[in-house]
Coordinates of C-alpha atoms in Angstrom, one line a residue:
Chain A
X1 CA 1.8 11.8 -4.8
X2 CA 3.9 10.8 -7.5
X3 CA 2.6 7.7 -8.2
X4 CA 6.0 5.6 -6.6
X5 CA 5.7 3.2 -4.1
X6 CA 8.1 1.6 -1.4
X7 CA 7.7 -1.4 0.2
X8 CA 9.6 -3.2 2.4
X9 CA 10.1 -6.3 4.6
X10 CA 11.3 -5.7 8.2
X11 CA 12.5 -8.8 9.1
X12 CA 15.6 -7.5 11.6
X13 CA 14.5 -6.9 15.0
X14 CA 17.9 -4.9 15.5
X15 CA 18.2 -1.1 16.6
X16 CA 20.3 0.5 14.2
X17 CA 18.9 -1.9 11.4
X18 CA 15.2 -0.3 12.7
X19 CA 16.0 3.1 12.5
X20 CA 17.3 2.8 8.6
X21 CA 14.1 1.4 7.8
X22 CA 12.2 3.8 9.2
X23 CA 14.1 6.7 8.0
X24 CA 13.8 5.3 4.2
X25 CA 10.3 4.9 5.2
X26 CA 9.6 8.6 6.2
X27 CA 11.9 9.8 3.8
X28 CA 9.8 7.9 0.9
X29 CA 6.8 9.4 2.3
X30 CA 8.1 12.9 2.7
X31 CA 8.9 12.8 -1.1
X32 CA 5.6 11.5 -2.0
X33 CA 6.0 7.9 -2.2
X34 CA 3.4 5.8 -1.1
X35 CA 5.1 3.5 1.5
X36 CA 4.3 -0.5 2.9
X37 CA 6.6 -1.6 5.8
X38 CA 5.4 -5.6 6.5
X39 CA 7.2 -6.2 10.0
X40 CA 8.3 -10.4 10.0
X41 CA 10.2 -12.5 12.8
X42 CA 12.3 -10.4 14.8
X43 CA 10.9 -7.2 13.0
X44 CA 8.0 -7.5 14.8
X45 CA 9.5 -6.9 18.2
X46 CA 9.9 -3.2 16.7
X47 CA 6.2 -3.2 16.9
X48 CA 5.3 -4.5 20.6
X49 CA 3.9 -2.2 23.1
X50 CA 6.7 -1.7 25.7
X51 CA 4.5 -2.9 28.6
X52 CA 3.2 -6.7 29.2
X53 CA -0.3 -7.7 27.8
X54 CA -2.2 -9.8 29.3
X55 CA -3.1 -12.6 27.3
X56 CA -3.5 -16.2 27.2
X57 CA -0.8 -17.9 26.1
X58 CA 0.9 -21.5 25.8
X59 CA 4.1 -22.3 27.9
X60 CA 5.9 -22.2 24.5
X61 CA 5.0 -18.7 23.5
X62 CA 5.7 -17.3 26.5
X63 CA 9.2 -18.8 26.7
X64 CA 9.3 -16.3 23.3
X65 CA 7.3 -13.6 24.8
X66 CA 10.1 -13.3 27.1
X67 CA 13.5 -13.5 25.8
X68 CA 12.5 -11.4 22.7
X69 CA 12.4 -7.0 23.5
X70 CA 9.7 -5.2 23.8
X71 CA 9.4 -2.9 21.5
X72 CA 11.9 0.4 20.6
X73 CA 13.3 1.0 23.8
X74 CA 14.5 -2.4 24.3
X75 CA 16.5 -3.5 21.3
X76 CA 19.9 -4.2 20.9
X77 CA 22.5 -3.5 18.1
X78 CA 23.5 -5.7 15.2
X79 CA 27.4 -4.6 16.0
X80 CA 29.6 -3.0 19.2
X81 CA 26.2 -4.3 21.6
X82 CA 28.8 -4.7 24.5
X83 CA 26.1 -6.0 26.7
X84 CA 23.8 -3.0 26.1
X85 CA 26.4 -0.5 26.2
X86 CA 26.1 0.1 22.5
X87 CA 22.5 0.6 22.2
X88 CA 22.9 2.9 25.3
X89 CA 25.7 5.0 23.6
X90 CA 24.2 5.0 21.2
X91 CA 20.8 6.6 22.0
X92 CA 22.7 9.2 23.8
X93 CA 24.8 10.2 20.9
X94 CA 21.1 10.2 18.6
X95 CA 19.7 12.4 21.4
X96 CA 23.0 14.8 21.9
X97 CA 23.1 15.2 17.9
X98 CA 18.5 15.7 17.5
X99 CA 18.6 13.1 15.7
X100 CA 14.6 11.5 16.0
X101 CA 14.4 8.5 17.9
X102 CA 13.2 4.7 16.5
X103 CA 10.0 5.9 18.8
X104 CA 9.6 9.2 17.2
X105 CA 9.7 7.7 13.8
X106 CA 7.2 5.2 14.5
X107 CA 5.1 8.5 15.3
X108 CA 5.8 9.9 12.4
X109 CA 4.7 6.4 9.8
X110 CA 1.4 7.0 11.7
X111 CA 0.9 10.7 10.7
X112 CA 2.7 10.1 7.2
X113 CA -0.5 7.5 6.4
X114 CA 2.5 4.5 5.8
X115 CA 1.2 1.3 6.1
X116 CA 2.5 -0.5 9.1
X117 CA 1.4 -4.7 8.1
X118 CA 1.9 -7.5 10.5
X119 CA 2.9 -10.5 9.0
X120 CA 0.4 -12.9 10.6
X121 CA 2.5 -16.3 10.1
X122 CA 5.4 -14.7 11.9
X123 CA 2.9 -13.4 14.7
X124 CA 1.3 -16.9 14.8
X125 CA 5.2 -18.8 15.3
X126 CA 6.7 -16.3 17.8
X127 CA 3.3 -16.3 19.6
X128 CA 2.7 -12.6 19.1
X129 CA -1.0 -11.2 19.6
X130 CA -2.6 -8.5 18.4
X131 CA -3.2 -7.0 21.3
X132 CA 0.5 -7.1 22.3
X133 CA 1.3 -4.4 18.9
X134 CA 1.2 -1.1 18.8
X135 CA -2.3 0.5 18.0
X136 CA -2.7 1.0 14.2
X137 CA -1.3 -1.6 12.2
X138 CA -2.7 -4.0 9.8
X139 CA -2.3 -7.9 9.7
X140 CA -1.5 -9.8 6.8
X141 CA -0.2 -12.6 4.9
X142 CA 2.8 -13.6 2.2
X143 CA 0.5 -12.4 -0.4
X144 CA -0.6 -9.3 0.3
X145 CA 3.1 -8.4 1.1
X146 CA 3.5 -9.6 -2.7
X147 CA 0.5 -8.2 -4.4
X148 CA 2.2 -4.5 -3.0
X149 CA 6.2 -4.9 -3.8
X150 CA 4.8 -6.1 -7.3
X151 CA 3.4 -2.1 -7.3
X152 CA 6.5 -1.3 -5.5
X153 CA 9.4 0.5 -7.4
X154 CA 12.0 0.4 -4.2
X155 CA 11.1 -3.1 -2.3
X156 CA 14.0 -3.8 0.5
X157 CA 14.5 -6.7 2.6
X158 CA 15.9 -5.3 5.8
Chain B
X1 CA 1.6 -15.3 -15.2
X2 CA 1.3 -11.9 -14.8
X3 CA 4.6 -11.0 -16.0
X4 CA 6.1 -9.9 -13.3
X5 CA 9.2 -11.2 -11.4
X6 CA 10.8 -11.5 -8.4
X7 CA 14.7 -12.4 -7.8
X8 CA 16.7 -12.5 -4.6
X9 CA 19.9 -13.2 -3.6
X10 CA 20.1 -15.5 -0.6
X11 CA 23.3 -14.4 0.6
X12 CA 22.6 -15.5 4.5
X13 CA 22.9 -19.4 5.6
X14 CA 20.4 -18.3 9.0
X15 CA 17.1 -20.7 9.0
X16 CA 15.5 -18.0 9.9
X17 CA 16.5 -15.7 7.2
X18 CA 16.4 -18.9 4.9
X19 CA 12.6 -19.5 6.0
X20 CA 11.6 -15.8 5.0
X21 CA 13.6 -16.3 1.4
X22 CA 11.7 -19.3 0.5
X23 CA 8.0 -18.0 1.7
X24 CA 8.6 -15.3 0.0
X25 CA 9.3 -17.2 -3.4
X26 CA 7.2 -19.6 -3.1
X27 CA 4.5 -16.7 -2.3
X28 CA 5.7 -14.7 -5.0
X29 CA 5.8 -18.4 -7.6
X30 CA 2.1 -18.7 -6.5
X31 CA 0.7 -15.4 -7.3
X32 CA 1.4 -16.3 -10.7
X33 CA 5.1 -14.5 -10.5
X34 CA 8.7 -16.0 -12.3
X35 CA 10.8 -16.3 -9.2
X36 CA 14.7 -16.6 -9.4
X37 CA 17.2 -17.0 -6.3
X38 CA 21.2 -16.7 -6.5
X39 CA 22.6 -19.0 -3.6
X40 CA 25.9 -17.0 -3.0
X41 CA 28.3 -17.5 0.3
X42 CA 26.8 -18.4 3.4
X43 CA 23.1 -19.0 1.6
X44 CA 25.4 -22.3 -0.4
X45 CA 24.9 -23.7 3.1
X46 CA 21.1 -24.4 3.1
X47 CA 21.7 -26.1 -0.5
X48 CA 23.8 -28.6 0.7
X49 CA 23.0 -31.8 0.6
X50 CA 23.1 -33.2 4.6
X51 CA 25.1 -36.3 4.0
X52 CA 29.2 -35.8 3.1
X53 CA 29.7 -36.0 -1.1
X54 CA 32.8 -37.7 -2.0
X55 CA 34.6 -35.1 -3.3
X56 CA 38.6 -34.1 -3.7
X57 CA 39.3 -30.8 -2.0
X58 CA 42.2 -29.4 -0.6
X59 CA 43.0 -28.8 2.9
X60 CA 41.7 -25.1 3.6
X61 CA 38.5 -26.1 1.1
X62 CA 38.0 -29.4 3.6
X63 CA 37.5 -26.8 6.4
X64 CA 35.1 -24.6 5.3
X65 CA 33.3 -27.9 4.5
X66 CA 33.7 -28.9 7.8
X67 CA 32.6 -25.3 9.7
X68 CA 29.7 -24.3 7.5
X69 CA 26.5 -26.6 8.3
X70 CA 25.1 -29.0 5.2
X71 CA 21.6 -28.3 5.0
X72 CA 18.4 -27.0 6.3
X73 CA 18.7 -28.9 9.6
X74 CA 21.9 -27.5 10.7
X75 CA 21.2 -24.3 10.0
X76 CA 21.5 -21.3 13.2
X77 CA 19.2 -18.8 13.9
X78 CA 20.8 -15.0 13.6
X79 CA 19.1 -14.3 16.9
X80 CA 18.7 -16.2 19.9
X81 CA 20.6 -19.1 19.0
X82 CA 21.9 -20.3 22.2
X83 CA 24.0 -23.1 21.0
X84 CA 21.5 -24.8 19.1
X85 CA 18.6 -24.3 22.0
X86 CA 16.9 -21.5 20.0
X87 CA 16.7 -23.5 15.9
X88 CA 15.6 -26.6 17.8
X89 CA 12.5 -24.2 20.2
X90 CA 11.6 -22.7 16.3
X91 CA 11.7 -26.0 14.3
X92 CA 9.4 -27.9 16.9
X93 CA 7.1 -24.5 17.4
X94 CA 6.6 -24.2 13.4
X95 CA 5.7 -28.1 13.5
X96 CA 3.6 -28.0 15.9
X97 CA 1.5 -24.8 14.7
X98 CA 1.6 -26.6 11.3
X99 CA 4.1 -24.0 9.3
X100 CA 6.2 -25.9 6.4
X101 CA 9.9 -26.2 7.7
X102 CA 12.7 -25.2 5.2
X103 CA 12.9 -28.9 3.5
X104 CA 9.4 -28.5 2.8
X105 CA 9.8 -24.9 1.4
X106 CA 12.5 -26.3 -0.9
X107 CA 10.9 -29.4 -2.2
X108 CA 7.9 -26.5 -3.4
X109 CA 10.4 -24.3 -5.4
X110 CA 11.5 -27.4 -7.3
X111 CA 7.6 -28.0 -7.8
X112 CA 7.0 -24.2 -8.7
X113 CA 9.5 -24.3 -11.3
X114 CA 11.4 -21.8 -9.2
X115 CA 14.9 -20.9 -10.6
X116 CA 17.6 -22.2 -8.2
X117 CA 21.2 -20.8 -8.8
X118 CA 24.1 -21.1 -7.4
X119 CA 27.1 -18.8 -7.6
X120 CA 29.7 -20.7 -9.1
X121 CA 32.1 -17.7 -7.3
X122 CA 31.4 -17.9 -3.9
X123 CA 31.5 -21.6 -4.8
X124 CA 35.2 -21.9 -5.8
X125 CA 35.7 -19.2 -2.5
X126 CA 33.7 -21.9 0.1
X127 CA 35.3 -24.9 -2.1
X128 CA 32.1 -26.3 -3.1
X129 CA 31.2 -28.5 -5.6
X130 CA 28.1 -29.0 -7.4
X131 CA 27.6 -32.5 -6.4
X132 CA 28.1 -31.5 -2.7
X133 CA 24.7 -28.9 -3.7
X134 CA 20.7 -30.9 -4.1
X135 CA 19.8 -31.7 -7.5
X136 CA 18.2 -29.6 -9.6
X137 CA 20.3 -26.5 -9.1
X138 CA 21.9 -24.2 -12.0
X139 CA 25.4 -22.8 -11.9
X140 CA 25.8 -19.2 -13.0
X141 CA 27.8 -16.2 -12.0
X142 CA 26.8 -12.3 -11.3
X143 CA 26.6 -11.5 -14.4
X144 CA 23.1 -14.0 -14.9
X145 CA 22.1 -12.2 -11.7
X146 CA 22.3 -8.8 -13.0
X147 CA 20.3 -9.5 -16.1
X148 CA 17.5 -11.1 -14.6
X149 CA 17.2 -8.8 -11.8
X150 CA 17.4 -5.8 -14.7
X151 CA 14.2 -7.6 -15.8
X152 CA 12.2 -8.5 -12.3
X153 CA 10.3 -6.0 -10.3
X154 CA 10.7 -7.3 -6.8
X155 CA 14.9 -8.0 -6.1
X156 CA 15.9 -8.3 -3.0
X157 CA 19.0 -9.1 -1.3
X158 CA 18.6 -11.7 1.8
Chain C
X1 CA 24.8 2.0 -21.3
X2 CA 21.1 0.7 -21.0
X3 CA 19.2 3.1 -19.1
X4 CA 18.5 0.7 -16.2
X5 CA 20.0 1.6 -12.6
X6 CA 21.2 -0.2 -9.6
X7 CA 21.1 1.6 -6.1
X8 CA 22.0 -0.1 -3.0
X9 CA 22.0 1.0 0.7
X10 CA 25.6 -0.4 2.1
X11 CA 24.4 -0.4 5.4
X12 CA 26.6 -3.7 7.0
X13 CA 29.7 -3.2 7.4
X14 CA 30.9 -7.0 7.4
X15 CA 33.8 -7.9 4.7
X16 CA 32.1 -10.7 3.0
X17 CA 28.5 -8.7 2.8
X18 CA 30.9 -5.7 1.5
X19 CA 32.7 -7.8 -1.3
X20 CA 28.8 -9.4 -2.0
X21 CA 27.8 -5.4 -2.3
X22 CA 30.8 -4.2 -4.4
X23 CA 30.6 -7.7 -6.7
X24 CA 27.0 -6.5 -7.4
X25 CA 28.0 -3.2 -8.3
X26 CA 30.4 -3.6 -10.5
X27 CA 28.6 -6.9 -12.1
X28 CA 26.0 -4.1 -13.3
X29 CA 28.4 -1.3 -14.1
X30 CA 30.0 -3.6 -16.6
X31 CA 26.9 -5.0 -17.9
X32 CA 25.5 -1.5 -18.5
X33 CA 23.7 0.0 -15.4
X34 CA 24.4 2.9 -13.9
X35 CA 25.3 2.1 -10.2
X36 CA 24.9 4.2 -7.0
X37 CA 25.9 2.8 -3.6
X38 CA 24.7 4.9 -0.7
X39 CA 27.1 4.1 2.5
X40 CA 25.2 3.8 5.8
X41 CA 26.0 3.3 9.9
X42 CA 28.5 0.4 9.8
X43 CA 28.4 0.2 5.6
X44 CA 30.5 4.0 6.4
X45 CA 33.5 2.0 7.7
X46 CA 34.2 0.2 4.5
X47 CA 35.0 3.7 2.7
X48 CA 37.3 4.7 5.9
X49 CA 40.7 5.4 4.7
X50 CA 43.2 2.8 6.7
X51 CA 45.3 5.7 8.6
X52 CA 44.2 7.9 11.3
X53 CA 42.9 11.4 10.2
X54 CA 44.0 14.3 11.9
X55 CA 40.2 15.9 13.0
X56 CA 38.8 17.3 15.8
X57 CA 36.3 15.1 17.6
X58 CA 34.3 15.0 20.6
X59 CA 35.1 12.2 23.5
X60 CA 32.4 10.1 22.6
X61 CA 32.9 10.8 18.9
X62 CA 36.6 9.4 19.2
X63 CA 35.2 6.5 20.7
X64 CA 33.3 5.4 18.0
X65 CA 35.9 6.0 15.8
X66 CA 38.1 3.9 17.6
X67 CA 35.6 1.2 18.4
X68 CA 35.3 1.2 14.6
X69 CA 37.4 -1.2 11.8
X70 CA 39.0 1.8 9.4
X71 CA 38.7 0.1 6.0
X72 CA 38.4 -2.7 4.3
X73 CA 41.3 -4.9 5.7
X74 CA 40.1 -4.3 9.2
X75 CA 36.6 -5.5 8.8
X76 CA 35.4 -8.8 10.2
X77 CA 33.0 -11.5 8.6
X78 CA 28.7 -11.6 9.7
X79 CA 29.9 -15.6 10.4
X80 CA 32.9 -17.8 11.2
X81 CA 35.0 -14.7 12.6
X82 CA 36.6 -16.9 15.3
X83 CA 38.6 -13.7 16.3
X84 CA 39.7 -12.6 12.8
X85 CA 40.8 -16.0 11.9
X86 CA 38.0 -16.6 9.8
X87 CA 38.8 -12.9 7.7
X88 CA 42.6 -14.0 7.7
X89 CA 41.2 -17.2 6.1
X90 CA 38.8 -15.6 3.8
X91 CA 41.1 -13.3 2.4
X92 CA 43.6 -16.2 2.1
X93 CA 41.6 -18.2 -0.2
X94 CA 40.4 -15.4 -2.1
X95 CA 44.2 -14.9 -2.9
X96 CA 44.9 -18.1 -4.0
X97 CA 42.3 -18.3 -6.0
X98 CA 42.5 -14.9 -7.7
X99 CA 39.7 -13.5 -7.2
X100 CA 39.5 -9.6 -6.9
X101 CA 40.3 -8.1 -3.3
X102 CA 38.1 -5.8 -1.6
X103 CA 40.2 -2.9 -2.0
X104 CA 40.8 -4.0 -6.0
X105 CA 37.0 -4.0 -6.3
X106 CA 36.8 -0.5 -4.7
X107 CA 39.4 0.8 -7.0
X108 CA 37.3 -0.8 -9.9
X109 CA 33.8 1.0 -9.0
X110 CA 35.6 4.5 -9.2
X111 CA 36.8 3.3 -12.2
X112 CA 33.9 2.4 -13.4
X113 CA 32.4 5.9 -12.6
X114 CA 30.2 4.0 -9.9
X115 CA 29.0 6.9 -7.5
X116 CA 29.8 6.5 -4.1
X117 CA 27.7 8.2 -1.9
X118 CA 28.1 8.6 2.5
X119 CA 25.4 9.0 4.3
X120 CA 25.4 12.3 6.5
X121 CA 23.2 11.6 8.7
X122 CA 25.0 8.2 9.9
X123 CA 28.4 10.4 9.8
X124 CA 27.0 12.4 12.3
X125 CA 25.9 10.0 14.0
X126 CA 29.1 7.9 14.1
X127 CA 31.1 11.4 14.6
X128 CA 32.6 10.3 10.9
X129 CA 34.3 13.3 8.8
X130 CA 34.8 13.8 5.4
X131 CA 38.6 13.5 5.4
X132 CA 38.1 10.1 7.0
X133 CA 36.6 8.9 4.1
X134 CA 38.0 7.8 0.9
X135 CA 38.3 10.4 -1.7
X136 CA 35.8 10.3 -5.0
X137 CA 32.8 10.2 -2.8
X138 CA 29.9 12.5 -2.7
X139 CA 27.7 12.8 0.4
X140 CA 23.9 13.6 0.8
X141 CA 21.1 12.4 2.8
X142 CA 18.1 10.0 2.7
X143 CA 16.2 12.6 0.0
X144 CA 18.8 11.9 -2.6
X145 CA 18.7 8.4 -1.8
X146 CA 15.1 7.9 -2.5
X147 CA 14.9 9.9 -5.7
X148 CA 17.8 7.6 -7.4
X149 CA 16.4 4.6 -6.3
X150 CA 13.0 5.5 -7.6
X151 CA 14.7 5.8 -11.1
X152 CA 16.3 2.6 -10.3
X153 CA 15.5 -0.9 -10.7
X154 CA 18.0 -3.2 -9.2
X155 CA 17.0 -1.2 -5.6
X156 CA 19.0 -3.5 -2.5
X157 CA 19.7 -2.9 1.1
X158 CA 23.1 -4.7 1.9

């Protein structure tokens, strides 16, 4: 531990946006920073488990529940999406080259002791539950997210 | 005060993004931090004032005017915009779960003494003026961005 | 020279988030800072040299490449693209109003001793080779990124 930390706001729900998160994220924990990622709007959709959960839920949050992905497998590119095609060649050319996977990745934050933070607002407007995230992760507000970055040495908005 | 300070650039005109820009200052502004955000290109947009300003422009400067929306109600979503169907789903949800919409947001920097400046170059690009922007705004270049982000902790880029 | 440092991640590869990026960098280089841009997934396209470059590539490799805008007067805005009319327009404006081309700015940051770094991991990815890039840039991976931007102070992700 050198005494640096990252922090960082995930607030893009895209693929490739995802992955350079979490390879900063691992790669600031690998060197010894300690590392914060708060997951916000469409960030969050990184986060959901890949199958349905059943909870209760208004008409409204539903409608969301359903037109945002769920979760690594299912997200799309921020360029060249081509209706899927992207994200697909994408994966494939990750897998030809061993490159690790979003999914991998998100293993990896767990066993690297990084701080995965759900940012509760954002959960409470896209009607996301707890239940519906991956195990693991911490919920919180605006102000813990600022009480870290003000720790923080590298604090990114992605 | 505690000293420490948080600048961003607001570089995106997306409510959404725009929503996470200003929780984030005010967030930062009530935690006892100095808070400073550079308006530059598309982020002009959500500073606009919603009625037309009665200003002379030329013809290409009239239609960036006209393209770009004026203000925090006609502002997109980066995701799931569906011509319009997706801002209007996220402004009546955040109403109805009782989250401050963007006008709101703003109206608090201006309490929290939050630095609001413009970027007098992406002004003269877009064509717009300063009257065309809500009061209360400062005019700078990069510059006045570089110096106070030299000085703040948490700078990000939006 | 004032001891303070700006890093950013280039990862969009968008012409007015790239002239945003490369206005930053060289606002800080002249103010003092000492300025490293680390080029990333679609951020790699700004830095590709406008001809094609005689390499050997895979199928799916080529693909990319072709899929991909090769420098910056190829690359597209994040809004109002309108198929390219809103970069023809952009660029326009920025003409008549003298304000410093993409290409002039990139000229100016190796001027100004700015280190360019790609990404090698997204260059694998994207089936990107060295001789397709600009010359005057170094290349490294996330490790070297991390350990400049915990020097750094001004830390963004573009």
């Amino acid at each position: 531990m050198n005494g640096q930390k990252t922090t960082m706001v995930v607030f893009s729900g895209d693929l490739d946006k995802a992955l350079a998160a979490f390879i900063i994220a691992t790669g600031s924990a690998a060197m010894g920073n300690q590392v914060s990622m708060f997951f916000t709007f469409w960030g969050l959709n990184i986060m959901r488990k890949d199958q349905v959960v059943n909870v209760k839920k208004s008409w409204m949050d539903k409608t969301f529940g359903w037109l945002l992905p769920r979760g690594p497998e299912k997200l799309g590119l921020s360029k060249l999406h081509f209706a899927g095609l992207g994200p697909m060649m994408m994966r494939r050319v990750m897998q030809k080259k061993n490159v690790a996977t979003l999914n991998e990745l998100i293993q990896i934050t767990l066993e690297l002791d990084i701080k995965l933070i759900a940012c509760t607002m954002s959960m409470e407007v896209l009607g996301i539950q707890k239940e519906e995230l991956i195990d693991g992760m911490e919920f919180a507000g605006v102000a813990t997210y600022i009480s870290e970055a003000n720790d923080g040495n590298i604090n990114l908005f992605i």
